[in-house]
CSV table of C-alpha atoms in Angstrom, one decimal:
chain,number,residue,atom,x,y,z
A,1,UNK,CA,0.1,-26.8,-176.0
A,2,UNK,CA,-1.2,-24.6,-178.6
A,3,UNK,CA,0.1,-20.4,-178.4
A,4,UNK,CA,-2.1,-18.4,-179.2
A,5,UNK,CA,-1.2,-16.0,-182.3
A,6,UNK,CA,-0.9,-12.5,-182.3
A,7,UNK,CA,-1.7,-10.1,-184.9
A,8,UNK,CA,1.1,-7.7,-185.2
A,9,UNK,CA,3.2,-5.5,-188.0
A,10,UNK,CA,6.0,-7.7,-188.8
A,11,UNK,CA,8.8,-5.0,-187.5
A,12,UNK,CA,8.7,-2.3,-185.3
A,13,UNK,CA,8.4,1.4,-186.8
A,14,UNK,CA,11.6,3.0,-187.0
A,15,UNK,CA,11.8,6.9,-186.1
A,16,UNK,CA,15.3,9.2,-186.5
A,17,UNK,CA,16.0,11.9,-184.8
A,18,UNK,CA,18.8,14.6,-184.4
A,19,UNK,CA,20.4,17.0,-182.7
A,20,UNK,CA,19.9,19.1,-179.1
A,21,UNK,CA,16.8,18.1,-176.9
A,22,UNK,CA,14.0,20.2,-177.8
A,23,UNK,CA,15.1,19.9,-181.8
A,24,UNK,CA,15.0,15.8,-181.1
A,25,UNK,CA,11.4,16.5,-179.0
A,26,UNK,CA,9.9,18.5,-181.5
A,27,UNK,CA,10.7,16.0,-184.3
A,28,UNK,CA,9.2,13.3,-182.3
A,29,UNK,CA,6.6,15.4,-181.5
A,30,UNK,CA,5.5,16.1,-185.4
A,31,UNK,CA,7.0,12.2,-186.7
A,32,UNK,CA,4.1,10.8,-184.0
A,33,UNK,CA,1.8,13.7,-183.7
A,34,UNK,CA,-1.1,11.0,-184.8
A,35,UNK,CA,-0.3,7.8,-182.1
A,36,UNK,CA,0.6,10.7,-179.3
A,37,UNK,CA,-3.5,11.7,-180.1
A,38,UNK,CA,-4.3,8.2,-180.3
A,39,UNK,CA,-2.5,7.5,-176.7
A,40,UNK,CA,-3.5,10.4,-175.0
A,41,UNK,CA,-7.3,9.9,-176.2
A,42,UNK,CA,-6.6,6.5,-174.6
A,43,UNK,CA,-5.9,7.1,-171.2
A,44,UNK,CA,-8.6,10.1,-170.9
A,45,UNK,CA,-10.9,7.6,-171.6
A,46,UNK,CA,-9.3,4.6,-169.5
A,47,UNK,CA,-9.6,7.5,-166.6
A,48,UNK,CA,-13.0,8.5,-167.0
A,49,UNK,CA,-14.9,5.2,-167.3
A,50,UNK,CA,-12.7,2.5,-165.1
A,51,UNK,CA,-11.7,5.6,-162.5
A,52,UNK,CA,-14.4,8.4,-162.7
A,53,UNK,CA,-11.1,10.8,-163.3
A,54,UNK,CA,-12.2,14.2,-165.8
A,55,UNK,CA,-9.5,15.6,-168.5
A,56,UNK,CA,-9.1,18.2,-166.3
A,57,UNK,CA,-8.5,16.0,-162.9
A,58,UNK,CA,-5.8,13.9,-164.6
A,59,UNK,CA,-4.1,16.7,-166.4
A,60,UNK,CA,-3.6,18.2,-162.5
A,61,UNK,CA,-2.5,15.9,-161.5
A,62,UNK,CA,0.1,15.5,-164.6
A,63,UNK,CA,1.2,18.7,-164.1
A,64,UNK,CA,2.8,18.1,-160.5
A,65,UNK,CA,5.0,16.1,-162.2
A,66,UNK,CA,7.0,18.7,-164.4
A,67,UNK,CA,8.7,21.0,-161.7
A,68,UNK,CA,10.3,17.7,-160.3
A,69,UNK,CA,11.4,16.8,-164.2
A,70,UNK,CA,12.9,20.2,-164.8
A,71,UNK,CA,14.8,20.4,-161.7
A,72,UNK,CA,15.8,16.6,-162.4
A,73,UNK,CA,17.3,17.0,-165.9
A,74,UNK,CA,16.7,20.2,-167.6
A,75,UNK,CA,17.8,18.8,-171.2
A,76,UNK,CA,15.0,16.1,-170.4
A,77,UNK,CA,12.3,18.9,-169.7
A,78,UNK,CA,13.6,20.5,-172.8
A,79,UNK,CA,12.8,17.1,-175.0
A,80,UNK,CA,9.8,16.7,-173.5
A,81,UNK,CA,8.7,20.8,-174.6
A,82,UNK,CA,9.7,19.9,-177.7
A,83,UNK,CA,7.7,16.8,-178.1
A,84,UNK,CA,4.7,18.7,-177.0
A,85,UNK,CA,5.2,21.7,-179.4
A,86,UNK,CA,5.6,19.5,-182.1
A,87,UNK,CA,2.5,16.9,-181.5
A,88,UNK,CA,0.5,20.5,-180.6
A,89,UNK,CA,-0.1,19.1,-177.2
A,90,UNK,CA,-0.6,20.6,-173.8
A,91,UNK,CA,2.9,20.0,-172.2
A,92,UNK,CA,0.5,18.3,-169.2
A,93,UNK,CA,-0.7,16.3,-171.4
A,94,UNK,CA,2.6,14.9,-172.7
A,95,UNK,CA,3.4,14.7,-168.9
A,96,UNK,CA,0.4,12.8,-168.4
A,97,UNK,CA,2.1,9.9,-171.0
A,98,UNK,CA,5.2,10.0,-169.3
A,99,UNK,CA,4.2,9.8,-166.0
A,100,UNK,CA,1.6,7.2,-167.3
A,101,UNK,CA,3.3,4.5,-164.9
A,102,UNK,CA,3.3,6.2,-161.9
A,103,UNK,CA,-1.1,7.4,-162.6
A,104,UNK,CA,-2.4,4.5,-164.3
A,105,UNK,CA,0.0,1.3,-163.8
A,106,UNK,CA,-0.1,2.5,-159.8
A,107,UNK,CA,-3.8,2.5,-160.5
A,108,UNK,CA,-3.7,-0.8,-162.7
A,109,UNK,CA,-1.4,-2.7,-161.8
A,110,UNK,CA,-1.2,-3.7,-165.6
A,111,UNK,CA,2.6,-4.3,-166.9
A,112,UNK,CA,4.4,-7.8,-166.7
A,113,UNK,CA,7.9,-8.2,-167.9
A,114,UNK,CA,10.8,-10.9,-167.2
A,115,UNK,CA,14.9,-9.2,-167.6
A,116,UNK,CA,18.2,-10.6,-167.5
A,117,UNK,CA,21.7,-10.4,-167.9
A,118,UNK,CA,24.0,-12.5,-168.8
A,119,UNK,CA,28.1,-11.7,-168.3
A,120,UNK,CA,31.0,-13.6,-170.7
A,121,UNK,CA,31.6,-15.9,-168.0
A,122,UNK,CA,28.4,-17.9,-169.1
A,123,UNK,CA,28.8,-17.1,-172.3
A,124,UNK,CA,31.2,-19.4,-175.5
A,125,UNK,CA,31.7,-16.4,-177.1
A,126,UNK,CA,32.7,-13.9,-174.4
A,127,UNK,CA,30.0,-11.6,-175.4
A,128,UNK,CA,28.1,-9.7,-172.6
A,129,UNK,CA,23.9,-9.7,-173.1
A,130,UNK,CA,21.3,-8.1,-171.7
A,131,UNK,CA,17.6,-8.4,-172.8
A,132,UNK,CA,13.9,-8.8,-171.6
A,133,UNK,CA,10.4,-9.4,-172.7
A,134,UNK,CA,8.0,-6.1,-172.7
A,135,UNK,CA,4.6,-7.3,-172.0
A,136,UNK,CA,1.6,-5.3,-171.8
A,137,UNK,CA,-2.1,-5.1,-172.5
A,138,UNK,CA,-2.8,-6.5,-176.1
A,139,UNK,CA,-6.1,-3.5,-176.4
A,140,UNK,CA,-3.5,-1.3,-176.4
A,141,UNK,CA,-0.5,-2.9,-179.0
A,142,UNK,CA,-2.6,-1.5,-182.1
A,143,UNK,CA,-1.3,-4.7,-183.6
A,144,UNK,CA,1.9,-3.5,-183.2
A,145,UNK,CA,1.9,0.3,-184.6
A,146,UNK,CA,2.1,1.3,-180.4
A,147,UNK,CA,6.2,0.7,-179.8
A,148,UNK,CA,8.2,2.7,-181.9
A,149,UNK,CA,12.4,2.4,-181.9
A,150,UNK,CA,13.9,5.8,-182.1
A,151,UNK,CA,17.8,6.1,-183.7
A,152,UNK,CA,18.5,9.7,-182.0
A,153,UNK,CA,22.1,11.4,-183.1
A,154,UNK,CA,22.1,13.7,-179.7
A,155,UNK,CA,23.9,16.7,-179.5
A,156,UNK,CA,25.2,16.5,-177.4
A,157,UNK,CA,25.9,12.8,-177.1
A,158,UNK,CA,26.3,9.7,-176.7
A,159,UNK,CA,23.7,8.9,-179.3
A,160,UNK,CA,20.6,6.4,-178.5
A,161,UNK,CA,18.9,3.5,-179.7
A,162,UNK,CA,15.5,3.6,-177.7
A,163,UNK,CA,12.5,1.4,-177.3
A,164,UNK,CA,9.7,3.4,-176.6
A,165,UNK,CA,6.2,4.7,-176.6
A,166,UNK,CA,4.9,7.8,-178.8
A,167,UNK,CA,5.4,10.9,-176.5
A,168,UNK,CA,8.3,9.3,-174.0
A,169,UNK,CA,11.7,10.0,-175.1
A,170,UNK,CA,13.0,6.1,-174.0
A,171,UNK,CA,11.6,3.0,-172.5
A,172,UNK,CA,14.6,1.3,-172.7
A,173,UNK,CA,17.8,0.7,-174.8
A,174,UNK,CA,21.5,0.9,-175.6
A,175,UNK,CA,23.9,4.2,-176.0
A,176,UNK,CA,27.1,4.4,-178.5
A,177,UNK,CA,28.9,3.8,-175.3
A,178,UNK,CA,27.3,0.7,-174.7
A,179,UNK,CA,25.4,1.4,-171.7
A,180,UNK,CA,22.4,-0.3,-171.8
A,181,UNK,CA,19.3,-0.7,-169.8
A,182,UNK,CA,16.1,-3.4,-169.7
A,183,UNK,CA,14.0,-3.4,-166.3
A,184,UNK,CA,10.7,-4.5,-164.6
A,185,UNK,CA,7.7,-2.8,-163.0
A,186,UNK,CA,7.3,-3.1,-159.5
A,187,UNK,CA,5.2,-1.6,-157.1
A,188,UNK,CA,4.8,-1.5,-153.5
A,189,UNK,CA,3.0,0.7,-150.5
A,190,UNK,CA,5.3,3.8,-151.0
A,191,UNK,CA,4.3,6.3,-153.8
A,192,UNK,CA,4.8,10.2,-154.2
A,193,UNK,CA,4.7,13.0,-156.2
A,194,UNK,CA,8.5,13.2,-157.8
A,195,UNK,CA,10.6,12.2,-160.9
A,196,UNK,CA,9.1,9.6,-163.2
A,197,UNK,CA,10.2,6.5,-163.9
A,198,UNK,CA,10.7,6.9,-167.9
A,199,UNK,CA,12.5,9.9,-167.3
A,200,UNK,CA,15.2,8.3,-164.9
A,201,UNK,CA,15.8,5.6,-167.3
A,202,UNK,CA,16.5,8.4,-170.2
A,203,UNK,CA,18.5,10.3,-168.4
A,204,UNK,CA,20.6,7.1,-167.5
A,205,UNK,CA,20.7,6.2,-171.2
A,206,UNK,CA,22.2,9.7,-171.9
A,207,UNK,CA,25.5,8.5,-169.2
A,208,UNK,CA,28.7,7.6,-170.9
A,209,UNK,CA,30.0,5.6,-167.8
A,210,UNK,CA,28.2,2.8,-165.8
A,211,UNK,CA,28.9,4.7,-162.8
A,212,UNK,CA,27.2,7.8,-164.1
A,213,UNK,CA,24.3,6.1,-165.1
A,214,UNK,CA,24.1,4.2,-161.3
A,215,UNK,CA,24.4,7.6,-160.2
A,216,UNK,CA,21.0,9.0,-162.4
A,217,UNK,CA,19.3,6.7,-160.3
A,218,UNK,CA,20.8,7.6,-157.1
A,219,UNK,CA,19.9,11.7,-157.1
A,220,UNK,CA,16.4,11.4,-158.5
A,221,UNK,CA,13.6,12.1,-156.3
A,222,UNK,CA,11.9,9.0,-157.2
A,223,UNK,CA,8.2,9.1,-157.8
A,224,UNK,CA,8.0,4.9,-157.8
A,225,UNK,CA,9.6,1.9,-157.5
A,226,UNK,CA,11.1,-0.5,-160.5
A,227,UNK,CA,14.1,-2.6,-161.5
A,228,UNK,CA,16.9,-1.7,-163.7
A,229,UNK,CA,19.0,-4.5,-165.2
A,230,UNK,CA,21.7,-2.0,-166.8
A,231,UNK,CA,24.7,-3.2,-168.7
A,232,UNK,CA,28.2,-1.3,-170.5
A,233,UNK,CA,30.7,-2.3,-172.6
A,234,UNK,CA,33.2,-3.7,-170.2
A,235,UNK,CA,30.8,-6.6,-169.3
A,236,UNK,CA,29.9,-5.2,-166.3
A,237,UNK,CA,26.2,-5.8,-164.9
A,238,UNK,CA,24.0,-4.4,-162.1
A,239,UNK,CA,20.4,-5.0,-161.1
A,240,UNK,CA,18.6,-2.4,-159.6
A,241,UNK,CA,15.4,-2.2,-157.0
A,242,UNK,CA,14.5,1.0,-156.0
A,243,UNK,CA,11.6,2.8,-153.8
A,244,UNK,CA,10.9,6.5,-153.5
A,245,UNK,CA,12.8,5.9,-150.4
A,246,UNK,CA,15.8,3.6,-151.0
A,247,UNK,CA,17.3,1.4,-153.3
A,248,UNK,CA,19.4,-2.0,-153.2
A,249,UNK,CA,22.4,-2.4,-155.6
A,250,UNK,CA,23.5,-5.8,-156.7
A,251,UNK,CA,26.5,-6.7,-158.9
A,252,UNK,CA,27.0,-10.0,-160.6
A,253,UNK,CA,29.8,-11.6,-162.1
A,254,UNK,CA,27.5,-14.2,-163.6
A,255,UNK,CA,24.0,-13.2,-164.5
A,256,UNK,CA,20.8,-11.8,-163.5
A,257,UNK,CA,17.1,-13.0,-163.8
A,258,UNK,CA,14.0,-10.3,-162.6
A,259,UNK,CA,10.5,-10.2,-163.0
A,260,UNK,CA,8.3,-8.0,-161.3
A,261,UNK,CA,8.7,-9.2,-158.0
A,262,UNK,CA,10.9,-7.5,-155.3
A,263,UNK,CA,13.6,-10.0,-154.4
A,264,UNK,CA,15.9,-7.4,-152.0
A,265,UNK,CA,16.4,-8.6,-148.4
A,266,UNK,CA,17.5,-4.8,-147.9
A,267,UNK,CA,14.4,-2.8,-148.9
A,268,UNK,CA,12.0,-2.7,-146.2
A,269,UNK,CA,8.9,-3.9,-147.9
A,270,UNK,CA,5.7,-4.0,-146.4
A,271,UNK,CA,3.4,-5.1,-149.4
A,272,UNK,CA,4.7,-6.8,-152.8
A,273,UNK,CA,1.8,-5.2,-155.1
A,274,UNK,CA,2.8,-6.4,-158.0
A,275,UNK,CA,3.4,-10.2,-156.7
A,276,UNK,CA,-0.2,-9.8,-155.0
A,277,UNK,CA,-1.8,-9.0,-158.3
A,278,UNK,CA,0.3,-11.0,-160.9
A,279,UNK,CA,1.3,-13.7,-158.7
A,280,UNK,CA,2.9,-15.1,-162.5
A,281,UNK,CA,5.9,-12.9,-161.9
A,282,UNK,CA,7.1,-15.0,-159.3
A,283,UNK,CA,7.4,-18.4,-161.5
A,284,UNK,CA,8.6,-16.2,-164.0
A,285,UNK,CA,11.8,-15.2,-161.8
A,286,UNK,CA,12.4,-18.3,-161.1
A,287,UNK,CA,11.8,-19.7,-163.7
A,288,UNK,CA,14.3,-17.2,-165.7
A,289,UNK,CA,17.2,-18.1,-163.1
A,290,UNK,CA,16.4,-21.4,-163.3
A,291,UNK,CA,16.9,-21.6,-167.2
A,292,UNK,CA,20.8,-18.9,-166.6
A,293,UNK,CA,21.7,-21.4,-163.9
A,294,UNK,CA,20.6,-24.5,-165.9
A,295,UNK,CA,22.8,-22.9,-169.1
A,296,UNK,CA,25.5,-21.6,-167.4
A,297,UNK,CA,28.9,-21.7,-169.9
A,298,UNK,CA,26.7,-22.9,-172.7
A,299,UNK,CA,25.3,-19.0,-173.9
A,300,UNK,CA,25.3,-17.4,-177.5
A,301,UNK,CA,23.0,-15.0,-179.4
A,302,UNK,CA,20.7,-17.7,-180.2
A,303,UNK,CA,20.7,-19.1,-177.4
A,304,UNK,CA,20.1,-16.2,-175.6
A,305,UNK,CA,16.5,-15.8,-177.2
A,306,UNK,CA,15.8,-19.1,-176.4
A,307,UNK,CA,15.0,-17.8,-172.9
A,308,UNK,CA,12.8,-15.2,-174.5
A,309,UNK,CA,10.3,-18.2,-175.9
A,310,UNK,CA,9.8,-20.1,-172.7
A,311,UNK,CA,6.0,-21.5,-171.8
A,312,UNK,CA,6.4,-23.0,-168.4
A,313,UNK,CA,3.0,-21.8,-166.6
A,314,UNK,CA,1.4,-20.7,-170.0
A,315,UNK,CA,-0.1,-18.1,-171.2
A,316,UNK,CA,1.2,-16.4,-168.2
A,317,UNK,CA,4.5,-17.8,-168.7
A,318,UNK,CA,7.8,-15.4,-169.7
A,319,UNK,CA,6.6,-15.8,-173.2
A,320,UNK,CA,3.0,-14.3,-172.3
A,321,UNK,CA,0.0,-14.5,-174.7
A,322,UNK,CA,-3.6,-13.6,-173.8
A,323,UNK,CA,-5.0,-15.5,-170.6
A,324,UNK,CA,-9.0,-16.0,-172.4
A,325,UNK,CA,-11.7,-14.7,-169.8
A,326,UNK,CA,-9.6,-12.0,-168.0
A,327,UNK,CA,-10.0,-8.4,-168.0
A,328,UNK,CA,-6.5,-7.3,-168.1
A,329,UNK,CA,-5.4,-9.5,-171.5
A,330,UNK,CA,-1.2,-8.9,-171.1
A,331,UNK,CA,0.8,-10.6,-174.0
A,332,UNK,CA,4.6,-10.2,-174.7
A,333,UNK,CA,4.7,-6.7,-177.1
A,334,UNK,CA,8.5,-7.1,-177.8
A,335,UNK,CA,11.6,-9.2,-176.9
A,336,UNK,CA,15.5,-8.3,-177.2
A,337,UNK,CA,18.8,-8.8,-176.5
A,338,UNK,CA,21.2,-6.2,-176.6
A,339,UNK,CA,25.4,-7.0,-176.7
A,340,UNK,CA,27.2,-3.6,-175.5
A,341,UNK,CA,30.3,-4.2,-176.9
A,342,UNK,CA,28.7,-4.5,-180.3
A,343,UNK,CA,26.0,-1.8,-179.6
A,344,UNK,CA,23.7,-4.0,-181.0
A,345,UNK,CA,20.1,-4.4,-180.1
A,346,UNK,CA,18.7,-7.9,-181.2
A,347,UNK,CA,14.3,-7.3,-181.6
A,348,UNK,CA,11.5,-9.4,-182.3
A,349,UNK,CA,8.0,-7.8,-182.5
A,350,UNK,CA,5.6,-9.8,-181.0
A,351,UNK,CA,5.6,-13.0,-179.5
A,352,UNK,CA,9.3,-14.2,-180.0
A,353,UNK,CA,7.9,-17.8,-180.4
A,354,UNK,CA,6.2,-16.6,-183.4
A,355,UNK,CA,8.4,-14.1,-184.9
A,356,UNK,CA,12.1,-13.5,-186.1
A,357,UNK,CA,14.7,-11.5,-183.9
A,358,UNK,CA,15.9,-8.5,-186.2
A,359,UNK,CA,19.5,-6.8,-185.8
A,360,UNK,CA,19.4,-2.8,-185.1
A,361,UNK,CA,22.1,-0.5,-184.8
A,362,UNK,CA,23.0,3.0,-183.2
């Protein structure tokens, strides 16, 4: 089997930011001002020749989402100001970037992505990890310059290391209290109007306790449905599926393996989208709990991204690389594995069988 190579910066960009939420925003805002153009020039014209949507029908429809974001997490809606004062953007049209999965993934059906975690009970050196692989449309990795990591010193805090794209405060990531968060898109027949899904997932990363940041997800007014895999310092681990509607909690005392498939016996799903359109994500669970169950005991750091580089059912395989002759041409962006206890993220940039895990710290 021969991978195919992608061309990518050899690290991820790096961006720092300080202090309350709009001060953090507005650096972001002026640090990116160019890729937050680039992206939003992106999607207007994703919208208007794939969906015959105008500027002016998608920034509507942005807008909606803001009154559910303020009332959600005012210090969020204050960030998100910020980052549109700074990029000198409409604040609908930094909406529009945040809210991008619910408008065009729920149109798409575009993002991949295989999670885990893995407690010290499978692990020889009783360290707690929790990582994924981000994939995504290669036309859109700008050979790497899309992701960006931000360091953020928060006033107040805990303080944030997040993966992320220009204009959304965090993707994913760990806190100085070792909270820590990967997760999966999924979709199904229920979608509204309410809080997105990147600005749950901040406002978890902005908990101190894992409690508080099960809780984030509990009293928003979700607009979608996704999977958290969230971590903490104490080794504990939860998986998350959640609807607009409802949401299914599961703890594990060994580990976890997700894709972008609902597994829940609780939620009462009528149609899998995701599974229907990516069919992949279901080899990929498997083949991800396969691999924990298989290892179980045996886990270290290196080890641990050895999960990350798996081909089984290549290219569409938990290592993903560009399927040749498809429209949609998804290819693993990123790979990590973050230890809590050490509030350490562990990053390779691009395809982790072709590139080199780097160490990052908050």
């Amino acid at each position: 089997m021969t991978t195919t190579q992608m061309v990518t910066a050899t690290q991820i960009r790096i961006v720092e930011l300080s202090g309350k939420p709009y001060n953090r925003g507005f650096e972001h805002g002026v640090k990116l001002k160019d890729s937050i153009s680039r992206l939003a020039n992106m999607f207007y014209s994703i919208y208007s020749e794939k969906y015959k949507l105008s500027k002016e029908d998608i920034l509507r429809r942005a807008s909606k989402y803001i009154p559910f974001i303020e009332e959600y997490s005012p210090s969020i809606a204050e960030e998100i100001k910020g980052i549109a004062e700074g990029s000198e953007k409409k604040l609908e049209e930094i909406a529009m970037i945040v809210a991008y999965y619910e408008i065009y993934d729920r149109l798409a059906f575009a993002l991949g992505c295989t999670s885990f975690a893995i407690t010290a009970n499978a692990t020889v050196d009783g360290s707690t990890y929790i990582g994924q692989n981000w994939d995504d449309d290669i036309n859109w990795y700008w050979k790497g310059e899309m992701p960006v990591l931000l360091k953020e010193r928060c006033d107040p805090g805990p303080n944030l290391l997040a993966y992320t794209y220009p204009g959304i405060p965090a993707a994913a990531g760990i806190n100085s209290e070792g909270i820590c968060l990967s997760w999966n898109t999924m979709h199904c027949e229920e979608s509204k109007v309410g809080v997105p899904t990147y600005v749950i997932l901040t406002e978890l990363l902005h908990q101190k306790r894992i409690g508080d940041a099960l809780g984030a997800i509990m009293r928003a007014d979700r607009a979608e449905s996704f999977n958290f895999v969230i971590g903490d310092i104490n080794g504990e681990i939860y998986d998350v599926e959640a609807t607009p509607s409802d949401v299914d909690i599961q703890y594990s005392n060994k580990h976890i393996g997700h894709a972008n498939n609902f597994l829940s016996t609780k939620l009462n799903i009528k149609k899998d989208l995701i599974a229907a359109n990516l069919p992949d994500t279901i080899i990929r669970a498997n083949r991800m709990n396969k691999l924990l169950d298989q290892r179980y005991g045996t886990f270290d750091l290196e080890k641990t991204t050895e999960l990350l580089k798996d081909h089984i059912n290549y290219p569409k395989s938990i290592c993903r690389h560009p399927a040749p002759g498809e429209a949609f041409q998804g290819v693993t962006w990123d790979s990590w594995v973050m230890i809590p206890a050490k509030r350490e993220m562990w990053l390779c940039h691009g395809n982790p069988c072709q590139n080199e895990f780097r160490t990052y710290m908050i």
